[in-house]
Amino acid sequence: MDLQLSGKTALVTGSTKGIGLGIARSLAREGANVIVNGRSEASAKAAADQIGNGARWIAADVSTAEGCAVIAEQAGQVDILVNNAGIFEPKPFADIPDEDWERFYQVNVMSAIRLTRALLPGMLERNWGRVIFISSESGIQIPEEMVHYGMTKAAEIALVNGIARTTKGTGVTVNAVLPGPTASEGVTDFVGQLASEAKQTPEEFEKEFFRSVRGTSLLQRFATVEEIADTVAFISSPLASATNGAAVRVDGGVLLATA
Ligand code: NAD
């Protein structure tokens, strides 16, 4: 299937590793002109070099208004915005201090609000564009081990719901993609650490995690980054024009409801 992405410019935030890098790779493979983003010049440049195909890079911290302004200015015209940058950290609810709530909100939510606010008007003017929020199944089934993370992922779904309304009758769509547990760098490092603390191999830990923590998963393993990225590439494409205001699940069946 030709996703018809050649000539489109795609900006993926937080794309120096993990799901973001996977999305940037898939979009570049389909012919899009990709812009990667990370906080340091070295990591952003390394990711762009790895992707090749003329990928550009912008070093900026999406968690600040200044960082988002730098990205919006340096990116120029953007046809596809993927709000991917995000952080997670399990912590008991009673131990989450104000600073963590604030930090999670700035990185996971305000970054997407600021960049969408800056780039959506151009898409509407040109009557074509894609905005994709990388939310999570955790935005619907809030995990008790990281309520603050779940809150930010639910906020992203709410934003998509509202912002999509502003695209009525245009060629612009605004959607959320909801990955389930995925073997990104961030998650793999974290799993390795927990497995060694529990004196388990990563494979034993994965099996136990899907038995006891994400028991509803039908996949019963971590999704690969590519499994998420290819769905995002499709939602980015002109072929997905009838999907707007949706929460597209790539959750391995973790969520119990079918809609
Ligand atoms: P990751 O930790 O592997 O990668 C995150 C990327 O974001 C890195 O490139 C990091 O440098 C970048 N980043 C973080 N803070 C940034 C900032 N302030 N400015 C610029 N870049 C920043 O994470 P991941 O697992 O690939 O997660 C990516 C997205 O997918 C997140 O929004 C996450 O919530 C979502 N998600 C992940 C999973 C999963 O299981 N991995 C599941 C559902 C949703």
Short mmCIF file of C-alpha atoms and ligand atoms in Angstrom, two decimals:
data_model
loop_
_atom_site.label_atom_id
_atom_site.label_comp_id
_atom_site.label_asym_id
_atom_site.label_seq_id
_atom_site.Cartn_x
_atom_site.Cartn_y
_atom_site.Cartn_z
CA MET A 1 0.00 0.00 0.00
CA ASP A 2 1.35 3.42 -0.96
CA LEU A 3 0.69 5.74 1.97
CA GLN A 4 1.08 8.79 -0.32
CA LEU A 5 3.32 10.62 2.14
CA SER A 6 5.99 11.83 -0.26
CA GLY A 7 6.34 15.60 -0.20
CA LYS A 8 4.65 15.90 3.24
CA THR A 9 6.66 17.38 6.09
CA ALA A 10 6.31 15.51 9.38
CA LEU A 11 7.47 16.73 12.80
CA VAL A 12 7.76 14.06 15.52
CA THR A 13 8.50 15.32 19.04
CA GLY A 14 10.73 13.28 21.35
CA SER A 15 12.00 11.19 18.46
CA THR A 16 15.61 10.48 19.39
CA LYS A 17 14.62 7.01 20.61
CA GLY A 18 11.71 4.71 21.39
CA ILE A 19 8.30 5.02 19.74
CA GLY A 20 9.09 8.52 18.42
CA LEU A 21 12.18 7.32 16.55
CA GLY A 22 10.17 4.37 15.20
CA ILE A 23 7.45 6.74 13.93
CA ALA A 24 10.05 9.04 12.32
CA ARG A 25 11.60 5.99 10.61
CA SER A 26 8.25 4.72 9.28
CA LEU A 27 7.26 8.15 7.96
CA ALA A 28 10.66 8.64 6.28
CA ARG A 29 10.45 5.18 4.73
CA GLU A 30 7.09 6.20 3.24
CA GLY A 31 8.69 9.29 1.68
CA ALA A 32 7.82 12.04 4.18
CA ASN A 33 10.35 14.80 4.93
CA VAL A 34 10.92 14.11 8.60
CA ILE A 35 11.96 16.50 11.37
CA VAL A 36 13.17 14.79 14.53
CA ASN A 37 13.36 16.42 17.95
CA GLY A 38 15.26 15.78 21.15
CA ARG A 39 16.64 17.89 23.95
CA SER A 40 20.33 17.71 23.00
CA GLU A 41 21.90 18.58 19.65
CA ALA A 42 23.97 15.40 19.75
CA SER A 43 20.99 13.06 20.21
CA ALA A 44 18.76 14.90 17.72
CA LYS A 45 21.48 14.94 15.06
CA ALA A 46 22.34 11.27 15.66
CA ALA A 47 18.66 10.30 15.20
CA ALA A 48 18.37 12.33 11.97
CA ASP A 49 21.61 10.76 10.65
CA GLN A 50 20.31 7.29 11.50
CA ILE A 51 17.03 7.94 9.64
CA GLY A 52 18.74 9.46 6.59
CA ASN A 53 16.50 10.42 3.63
CA GLY A 54 17.25 14.09 4.31
CA ALA A 55 15.77 14.04 7.84
CA ARG A 56 16.20 17.37 9.67
CA TRP A 57 16.58 17.81 13.43
CA ILE A 58 15.65 20.44 16.02
CA ALA A 59 17.16 20.39 19.52
CA ALA A 60 14.67 21.86 21.99
CA ASP A 61 12.90 20.94 25.22
CA VAL A 62 9.18 20.52 24.49
CA SER A 63 8.29 20.97 28.15
CA THR A 64 8.83 24.74 28.00
CA ALA A 65 7.05 27.49 26.07
CA GLU A 66 10.44 28.66 24.75
CA GLY A 67 11.33 25.18 23.50
CA CYS A 68 8.01 24.83 21.66
CA ALA A 69 8.44 28.30 20.13
CA VAL A 70 11.89 27.30 18.82
CA ILE A 71 10.48 24.12 17.30
CA ALA A 72 7.52 25.87 15.65
CA GLU A 73 9.79 28.56 14.21
CA GLN A 74 12.56 26.27 12.94
CA ALA A 75 10.16 23.66 11.55
CA GLY A 76 8.41 26.05 9.14
CA GLN A 77 5.47 24.47 7.31
CA VAL A 78 4.43 21.21 8.95
CA ASP A 79 1.82 18.90 7.38
CA ILE A 80 1.95 16.15 10.00
CA LEU A 81 2.52 16.83 13.69
CA VAL A 82 3.07 13.84 15.96
CA ASN A 83 2.93 14.86 19.63
CA ASN A 84 4.94 11.91 20.91
CA ALA A 85 7.31 13.23 23.62
CA GLY A 86 6.27 11.86 26.96
CA ILE A 87 7.54 10.65 30.32
CA PHE A 88 6.34 7.96 32.73
CA GLU A 89 7.37 6.77 36.18
CA PRO A 90 5.54 4.42 38.52
CA LYS A 91 5.03 6.02 41.95
CA PRO A 92 2.37 5.39 44.64
CA PHE A 93 -0.32 8.11 44.48
CA ALA A 94 0.35 9.31 48.04
CA ASP A 95 4.05 9.85 47.21
CA ILE A 96 3.60 11.97 44.07
CA PRO A 97 4.62 15.54 44.97
CA ASP A 98 3.25 18.71 43.31
CA GLU A 99 6.46 19.05 41.27
CA ASP A 100 5.88 15.67 39.61
CA TRP A 101 2.26 16.50 38.74
CA GLU A 102 3.44 19.80 37.25
CA ARG A 103 6.36 18.21 35.34
CA PHE A 104 4.20 15.43 33.86
CA TYR A 105 1.61 18.01 32.81
CA GLN A 106 4.19 20.24 31.13
CA VAL A 107 6.01 17.44 29.24
CA ASN A 108 3.04 15.27 28.29
CA VAL A 109 0.22 17.79 27.86
CA MET A 110 1.36 21.42 27.50
CA SER A 111 3.97 20.45 24.87
CA ALA A 112 1.20 19.05 22.66
CA ILE A 113 -1.13 21.99 23.33
CA ARG A 114 1.54 24.56 22.45
CA LEU A 115 2.70 22.87 19.25
CA THR A 116 -0.81 22.09 18.04
CA ARG A 117 -1.84 25.71 18.71
CA ALA A 118 1.14 26.92 16.67
CA LEU A 119 0.87 24.51 13.73
CA LEU A 120 -2.83 23.69 13.29
CA PRO A 121 -3.83 27.11 11.85
CA GLY A 122 -1.41 26.61 8.90
CA MET A 123 -2.88 23.17 8.23
CA LEU A 124 -6.41 24.58 8.26
CA GLU A 125 -5.36 27.38 5.89
CA ARG A 126 -3.85 24.85 3.46
CA ASN A 127 -6.87 22.57 4.00
CA TRP A 128 -4.72 19.50 4.73
CA GLY A 129 -2.96 18.25 7.82
CA ARG A 130 -2.63 15.55 10.46
CA VAL A 131 -2.21 16.04 14.19
CA ILE A 132 -1.61 12.85 16.18
CA PHE A 133 -1.34 12.66 19.94
CA ILE A 134 0.49 9.58 21.23
CA SER A 135 -1.71 8.93 24.23
CA SER A 136 -1.98 5.46 25.85
CA GLU A 137 -4.36 2.77 26.99
CA SER A 138 -3.41 4.26 30.38
CA GLY A 139 -5.52 7.30 29.44
CA ILE A 140 -8.64 5.13 29.60
CA GLN A 141 -7.73 2.51 32.22
CA ILE A 142 -5.75 4.73 34.61
CA PRO A 143 -2.94 2.62 36.15
CA GLU A 144 -2.99 2.66 39.94
CA GLU A 145 0.84 2.61 39.91
CA MET A 146 1.08 5.92 38.00
CA VAL A 147 -2.11 7.95 38.32
CA HIS A 148 -0.31 11.16 37.30
CA TYR A 149 0.78 9.59 34.00
CA GLY A 150 -2.74 8.27 33.34
CA MET A 151 -4.16 11.73 34.02
CA THR A 152 -1.94 13.27 31.31
CA LYS A 153 -2.83 10.56 28.80
CA ALA A 154 -6.57 11.07 29.53
CA ALA A 155 -6.04 14.81 29.02
CA GLU A 156 -4.60 14.10 25.56
CA ILE A 157 -7.72 12.13 24.58
CA ALA A 158 -9.89 15.03 25.81
CA LEU A 159 -7.82 17.49 23.75
CA VAL A 160 -8.23 15.39 20.61
CA ASN A 161 -11.95 15.21 21.19
CA GLY A 162 -12.24 18.99 21.42
CA ILE A 163 -9.64 20.11 18.86
CA ALA A 164 -10.95 17.73 16.16
CA ARG A 165 -14.28 19.66 16.31
CA THR A 166 -12.42 22.73 14.99
CA THR A 167 -11.51 20.89 11.77
CA LYS A 168 -15.11 20.25 10.66
CA GLY A 169 -15.48 20.22 6.87
CA THR A 170 -11.71 20.49 6.21
CA GLY A 171 -8.99 18.07 5.09
CA VAL A 172 -7.34 18.22 8.52
CA THR A 173 -7.69 15.42 11.08
CA VAL A 174 -6.76 15.27 14.77
CA ASN A 175 -6.51 11.82 16.34
CA ALA A 176 -5.06 10.02 19.32
CA VAL A 177 -3.17 6.75 19.02
CA LEU A 178 -3.30 4.57 22.15
CA PRO A 179 -0.36 2.16 22.39
CA GLY A 180 -0.39 -0.59 24.98
CA PRO A 181 2.80 -1.63 26.79
CA THR A 182 5.53 -1.28 24.15
CA ALA A 183 9.19 -2.30 24.09
CA SER A 184 10.60 1.20 23.61
CA GLU A 185 14.06 2.10 24.97
CA GLY A 186 12.47 3.77 28.00
CA VAL A 187 10.36 0.72 28.85
CA THR A 188 13.09 -1.82 28.04
CA ASP A 189 15.60 -0.05 30.33
CA PHE A 190 13.02 0.15 33.07
CA VAL A 191 12.00 -3.51 32.70
CA GLY A 192 15.67 -4.56 32.79
CA GLN A 193 16.11 -2.68 36.06
CA LEU A 194 12.96 -4.14 37.66
CA ALA A 195 13.84 -7.64 36.44
CA SER A 196 17.30 -7.52 37.98
CA GLU A 197 15.85 -6.19 41.26
CA ALA A 198 13.39 -9.12 41.24
CA LYS A 199 16.23 -11.51 40.25
CA GLN A 200 14.35 -12.46 37.07
CA THR A 201 15.37 -12.50 33.42
CA PRO A 202 13.62 -9.81 31.31
CA GLU A 203 11.62 -12.66 29.68
CA GLU A 204 10.42 -13.95 33.07
CA PHE A 205 9.55 -10.42 34.11
CA GLU A 206 7.56 -9.83 30.88
CA LYS A 207 5.58 -13.03 31.39
CA GLU A 208 4.79 -12.12 34.99
CA PHE A 209 3.98 -8.49 34.09
CA PHE A 210 1.34 -9.59 31.58
CA ARG A 211 -0.05 -12.15 34.02
CA SER A 212 -0.41 -9.90 37.04
CA VAL A 213 -0.13 -6.19 36.02
CA ARG A 214 -1.72 -6.18 32.53
CA GLY A 215 -3.70 -9.39 32.83
CA THR A 216 -6.31 -8.22 30.31
CA SER A 217 -3.73 -8.03 27.49
CA LEU A 218 -4.65 -10.32 24.61
CA LEU A 219 -1.17 -9.94 23.09
CA GLN A 220 0.54 -11.07 26.34
CA ARG A 221 3.83 -9.47 25.30
CA PHE A 222 5.18 -5.98 24.75
CA ALA A 223 4.25 -4.55 21.36
CA THR A 224 7.21 -3.65 19.18
CA VAL A 225 7.93 -0.01 18.38
CA GLU A 226 7.28 -0.83 14.70
CA GLU A 227 3.79 -2.16 15.47
CA ILE A 228 2.89 1.25 16.92
CA ALA A 229 4.80 3.28 14.31
CA ASP A 230 3.13 1.67 11.31
CA THR A 231 -0.34 2.46 12.68
CA VAL A 232 0.73 6.07 13.22
CA ALA A 233 2.07 6.22 9.64
CA PHE A 234 -1.31 5.06 8.34
CA ILE A 235 -3.26 7.61 10.44
CA SER A 236 -0.80 10.26 9.10
CA SER A 237 -1.60 9.39 5.52
CA PRO A 238 -4.17 10.83 3.11
CA LEU A 239 -5.70 7.32 3.09
CA ALA A 240 -6.94 7.82 6.68
CA SER A 241 -9.04 10.88 5.81
CA ALA A 242 -12.27 9.51 7.31
CA THR A 243 -10.75 8.94 10.75
CA ASN A 244 -11.03 12.16 12.75
CA GLY A 245 -11.45 12.82 16.47
CA ALA A 246 -10.73 9.15 17.16
CA ALA A 247 -8.77 7.26 19.78
CA VAL A 248 -7.11 4.54 17.70
CA ARG A 249 -6.11 1.56 19.84
CA VAL A 250 -2.86 -0.35 19.34
CA ASP A 251 -3.11 -1.67 22.87
CA GLY A 252 -2.73 -5.39 22.33
CA GLY A 253 -6.29 -5.80 23.60
CA VAL A 254 -5.53 -4.52 27.12
CA LEU A 255 -8.67 -2.37 27.13
CA LEU A 256 -11.78 -4.42 27.83
CA ALA A 257 -14.28 -2.23 25.98
CA THR A 258 -14.41 -2.61 22.21
CA ALA A 259 -15.28 1.05 21.51
P1 NAD B 1 11.11 6.71 25.58
O1 NAD B 1 11.49 7.11 26.97
O2 NAD B 1 11.69 5.46 25.02
O3 NAD B 1 11.39 7.91 24.59
C1 NAD B 1 10.88 9.17 24.90
C2 NAD B 1 11.48 10.20 23.98
O4 NAD B 1 11.00 11.52 24.35
C3 NAD B 1 12.99 10.26 24.05
O5 NAD B 1 13.51 10.49 22.76
C4 NAD B 1 13.24 11.47 24.96
O6 NAD B 1 14.50 12.07 24.75
C5 NAD B 1 12.11 12.38 24.52
N1 NAD B 1 11.77 13.42 25.49
C6 NAD B 1 11.42 13.26 26.78
N2 NAD B 1 11.23 14.45 27.36
C7 NAD B 1 11.46 15.40 26.38
C8 NAD B 1 11.44 16.80 26.35
N3 NAD B 1 11.13 17.50 27.45
N4 NAD B 1 11.72 17.44 25.19
C9 NAD B 1 12.03 16.74 24.06
N5 NAD B 1 12.08 15.40 24.04
C10 NAD B 1 11.81 14.74 25.19
O7 NAD B 1 9.51 6.66 25.61
P2 NAD B 1 8.47 5.81 24.74
O8 NAD B 1 8.11 4.61 25.52
O9 NAD B 1 8.96 5.70 23.36
O10 NAD B 1 7.20 6.78 24.79
C11 NAD B 1 6.87 7.67 23.74
C12 NAD B 1 5.40 8.08 23.88
O11 NAD B 1 4.58 6.91 23.82
C13 NAD B 1 5.09 8.76 25.22
O12 NAD B 1 4.18 9.82 25.02
C14 NAD B 1 4.43 7.65 26.01
O13 NAD B 1 3.53 8.14 26.98
C15 NAD B 1 3.70 6.89 24.93
N6 NAD B 1 3.40 5.50 25.28
C16 NAD B 1 4.40 4.61 25.54
C17 NAD B 1 4.07 3.31 25.88
C18 NAD B 1 5.13 2.27 26.16
O14 NAD B 1 4.80 1.23 26.74
N7 NAD B 1 6.37 2.48 25.77
C19 NAD B 1 2.72 2.92 25.98
C20 NAD B 1 1.74 3.85 25.70
C21 NAD B 1 2.09 5.14 25.36
#
